Amino acid sequence: MRKILVIVGSGIKNGNTDKLADAYIKGAEAAGHEITKVFLGDKEIAGCRGCGACQNGKHICAIDDVMQEIYPLLEKCDTVVLASPLYFWSISARTKAFIDRLYAISTDDKYPHKNSVLLMTAGDDQFWTFEQPASYYRFVTKAIDWTDIGMYFAGGCNGEAGKRHIDEKHLEGAYLLGSTM
Ligand SMILES: Cc1cc2nc3c(=O)[nH]c(=O)nc-3n(C[C@H](O)[C@H](O)[C@H](O)COP(=O)(O)O)c2cc1C
């Protein structure tokens, strides 16, 4: 059984990315995994200040925001799932802030090992739509020595207010990924 922490870096509760994450979670739960989900959209999350306060051996970040709830969850989980909408061909700022703030759990640039998954949604649906964040995700996971165990990219989502939509095939795809973890 995996202990999975799902970080949703979208601003819209029950929006496309949140739905994709929930489909993944349903699959992972069906497979017997334990899930904790954190939706960042209604919470404050600041970028890392680079103050170095966390690097004195105690791993305590000086910024008082939602990451203070997330750090203990990070300690307990073995798998981290990043769920983000595509914003200007990259991950959302919330998702990036979460990644930058991982610095606090490092010691001499070494990070506790986790498995990781990337889930994304976008309006566009070209073969290259997710190229930048996929490449970035590969670099980051390699740099911090995390093991990528899956990615799911849902293109062609409508993000317009009142017309938000994600295709059922994507929800099925994310469910399948979760259920085969
Ligand atoms: C600020 C902003 C930037 C976006 N940038 C892109 C983009 O670069 N490429 C793209 O295909 N879709 C882009 N989109 C569309 C979203 O990625 C898409 O609608 C997504 O499914 C929204 O997810 P949500 O419902 O979780 O907010 C953007 C949307 C917003 C609000």
Coordinates of C-alpha atoms and ligand atoms in Angstrom, one line a residue:
M1 CA 0.0 0.0 0.0
R2 CA 1.3 3.4 -1.0
K3 CA 0.8 6.6 1.1
I4 CA 0.0 9.1 -1.5
L5 CA -0.1 12.9 -1.1
V6 CA -2.0 14.7 -3.9
I7 CA -1.2 18.4 -4.3
V8 CA -3.8 20.2 -6.5
G9 CA -2.3 23.4 -7.8
S10 CA -5.4 24.8 -9.5
G11 CA -7.5 27.8 -8.3
I12 CA -10.8 26.2 -9.2
K13 CA -12.4 23.7 -6.8
N14 CA -14.1 21.0 -8.9
G15 CA -12.5 22.4 -12.0
N16 CA -10.7 20.4 -14.6
T17 CA -7.5 19.7 -12.7
D18 CA -9.4 19.0 -9.4
K19 CA -11.6 16.5 -11.3
L20 CA -8.6 14.8 -12.9
A21 CA -7.0 14.5 -9.5
D22 CA -10.2 13.1 -8.0
A23 CA -10.4 10.5 -10.8
Y24 CA -6.8 9.5 -10.1
I25 CA -7.6 9.3 -6.4
K26 CA -10.6 7.0 -7.0
G27 CA -8.4 4.7 -8.9
A28 CA -5.7 4.7 -6.3
E29 CA -8.2 4.1 -3.5
A30 CA -9.7 1.2 -5.4
A31 CA -6.2 -0.3 -5.5
G32 CA -6.0 0.0 -1.8
H33 CA -3.7 3.0 -1.4
E34 CA -4.0 5.7 1.3
I35 CA -4.6 9.2 -0.1
T36 CA -4.3 12.6 1.4
K37 CA -5.4 15.5 -0.9
V38 CA -4.5 19.1 -0.5
F39 CA -6.2 21.7 -2.7
L40 CA -4.0 24.8 -2.9
G41 CA -6.5 27.0 -4.7
D42 CA -8.2 28.4 -1.6
K43 CA -5.0 28.7 0.5
E44 CA -2.0 31.0 0.7
I45 CA 1.2 29.6 -0.6
A46 CA 4.2 31.8 -1.0
G47 CA 7.3 31.2 -3.0
C48 CA 10.6 30.3 -1.3
R49 CA 12.4 33.3 0.0
G50 CA 15.8 31.6 -0.1
C51 CA 16.4 32.8 3.4
G52 CA 18.1 29.5 4.4
A53 CA 16.4 29.3 7.8
C54 CA 15.4 25.7 7.0
Q55 CA 19.0 24.7 6.5
N56 CA 20.1 24.6 10.1
G57 CA 19.3 20.9 10.5
K58 CA 15.7 21.4 11.8
H59 CA 14.0 21.7 8.4
I60 CA 11.6 24.4 9.6
C61 CA 10.5 26.9 6.9
A62 CA 10.2 30.5 8.1
I63 CA 7.1 31.2 6.1
D64 CA 3.8 30.7 7.9
D65 CA 1.3 29.4 5.3
V66 CA -0.3 26.1 4.0
M67 CA 3.2 24.5 3.7
Q68 CA 3.3 24.2 7.5
E69 CA 0.4 21.7 7.2
I70 CA 2.0 20.0 4.2
Y71 CA 5.5 19.4 5.6
P72 CA 4.3 16.7 8.1
L73 CA 2.2 15.1 5.3
L74 CA 5.3 15.0 3.2
E75 CA 7.2 13.2 5.9
K76 CA 4.5 10.5 6.1
C77 CA 3.9 9.9 2.4
D78 CA 6.0 7.8 0.0
T79 CA 4.4 9.2 -3.2
V80 CA 3.7 12.8 -4.2
V81 CA 1.2 13.6 -7.0
L82 CA 1.4 17.1 -8.5
A83 CA -1.8 18.1 -10.3
S84 CA -1.7 21.4 -12.2
P85 CA -3.4 23.3 -15.0
L86 CA -1.1 24.4 -17.8
Y87 CA -0.5 28.1 -17.4
F88 CA 1.4 29.8 -20.1
W89 CA 3.0 26.5 -21.1
S90 CA 4.2 25.7 -17.6
I91 CA 2.9 24.5 -14.3
S92 CA 0.8 26.9 -12.2
A93 CA 2.5 29.3 -9.8
R94 CA 1.0 27.5 -6.9
T95 CA 2.5 24.2 -8.0
K96 CA 5.9 25.8 -8.6
A97 CA 5.7 27.4 -5.1
F98 CA 5.1 24.0 -3.6
I99 CA 8.1 22.6 -5.5
D100 CA 10.4 25.5 -4.5
R101 CA 9.3 25.1 -0.8
L102 CA 10.5 21.5 -0.9
Y103 CA 13.9 23.0 -0.3
A104 CA 13.0 23.0 3.5
I105 CA 13.1 19.2 3.6
S106 CA 16.5 19.0 2.0
T107 CA 19.9 18.5 3.7
D108 CA 22.9 19.6 1.7
D109 CA 20.7 19.5 -1.5
K110 CA 19.8 15.9 -0.8
Y111 CA 16.0 15.1 -0.5
P112 CA 14.1 12.3 1.2
H113 CA 13.2 9.9 -1.5
K114 CA 9.6 9.9 -2.9
N115 CA 7.9 8.5 -5.9
S116 CA 6.1 11.1 -7.9
V117 CA 3.3 11.6 -10.5
L118 CA 2.4 14.5 -12.7
L119 CA -1.2 15.2 -13.7
M120 CA -2.1 18.1 -15.9
T121 CA -4.9 19.7 -17.8
A122 CA -4.8 22.3 -20.7
G123 CA -7.0 24.0 -23.2
D124 CA -4.7 23.2 -26.1
D125 CA -4.3 19.7 -27.4
Q126 CA -1.2 19.5 -29.6
F127 CA 1.5 16.8 -29.3
W128 CA 3.7 19.5 -27.8
T129 CA 1.2 21.1 -25.5
F130 CA 2.8 19.6 -22.3
E131 CA 6.4 19.5 -23.6
Q132 CA 7.7 22.3 -21.3
P133 CA 6.2 21.1 -18.0
A134 CA 7.0 17.5 -18.8
S135 CA 10.6 18.3 -19.4
Y136 CA 10.8 20.5 -16.3
Y137 CA 9.2 17.7 -14.2
R138 CA 11.8 15.2 -15.5
F139 CA 14.6 17.6 -14.6
V140 CA 13.3 18.3 -11.1
T141 CA 12.6 14.7 -10.2
K142 CA 16.1 13.7 -11.4
A143 CA 17.7 16.6 -9.5
I144 CA 16.1 15.7 -6.2
D145 CA 16.3 12.0 -6.8
W146 CA 12.6 11.2 -6.9
T147 CA 11.3 8.4 -9.0
D148 CA 8.7 9.3 -11.6
I149 CA 6.0 6.6 -11.7
G150 CA 3.6 8.2 -14.0
M151 CA 2.3 11.2 -15.9
Y152 CA -1.2 12.0 -17.3
F153 CA -1.8 14.9 -19.6
A154 CA -5.4 15.9 -20.4
G155 CA -5.5 18.3 -23.4
G156 CA -8.5 19.9 -24.9
C157 CA -10.1 21.0 -21.7
N158 CA -12.5 24.0 -21.7
G159 CA -11.5 26.5 -19.0
E160 CA -14.2 29.1 -19.7
A161 CA -16.3 30.2 -16.7
G162 CA -19.6 28.4 -16.8
K163 CA -18.4 26.1 -19.6
R164 CA -15.6 24.3 -17.8
H165 CA -15.2 20.8 -19.2
I166 CA -12.9 17.8 -19.1
D167 CA -13.5 14.8 -21.3
E168 CA -14.6 11.6 -19.7
K169 CA -11.8 9.7 -21.5
H170 CA -9.3 11.8 -19.4
L171 CA -11.0 10.9 -16.1
E172 CA -10.9 7.3 -17.1
G173 CA -7.2 7.6 -18.0
A174 CA -6.4 9.2 -14.7
Y175 CA -8.4 6.5 -12.8
L176 CA -6.5 3.8 -14.7
L177 CA -3.2 5.4 -13.7
G178 CA -4.3 5.5 -10.1
S179 CA -5.5 2.0 -10.1
T180 CA -2.3 0.6 -11.5
M181 CA 0.1 2.3 -9.2
Ligands
LIG1 C1 -3.8 32.1 -16.7 C2 -4.1 30.9 -17.6 C3 -3.1 30.5 -18.4 C4 -3.4 29.4 -19.3 N1 -2.4 29.0 -20.2 C5 -2.6 28.0 -21.0 C6 -1.6 27.6 -21.9 O1 -0.5 28.1 -22.0 N2 -1.9 26.6 -22.8 C7 -3.1 25.9 -22.7 O2 -3.4 25.0 -23.5 N3 -4.1 26.3 -21.8 C8 -3.9 27.3 -21.0 N4 -4.8 27.7 -20.1 C9 -6.1 26.9 -20.0 C10 -6.0 25.9 -18.8 O3 -4.8 25.2 -18.7 C11 -7.2 24.9 -18.8 O4 -8.4 25.5 -19.0 C12 -7.2 24.1 -17.6 O5 -7.9 22.8 -17.8 C13 -7.9 24.8 -16.4 O6 -7.8 24.0 -15.3 P1 -8.7 24.3 -14.0 O7 -10.2 24.0 -14.3 O8 -8.2 23.4 -12.9 O9 -8.5 25.7 -13.7 C14 -4.6 28.8 -19.2 C15 -5.6 29.2 -18.3 C16 -5.3 30.3 -17.5 C17 -6.4 30.7 -16.5

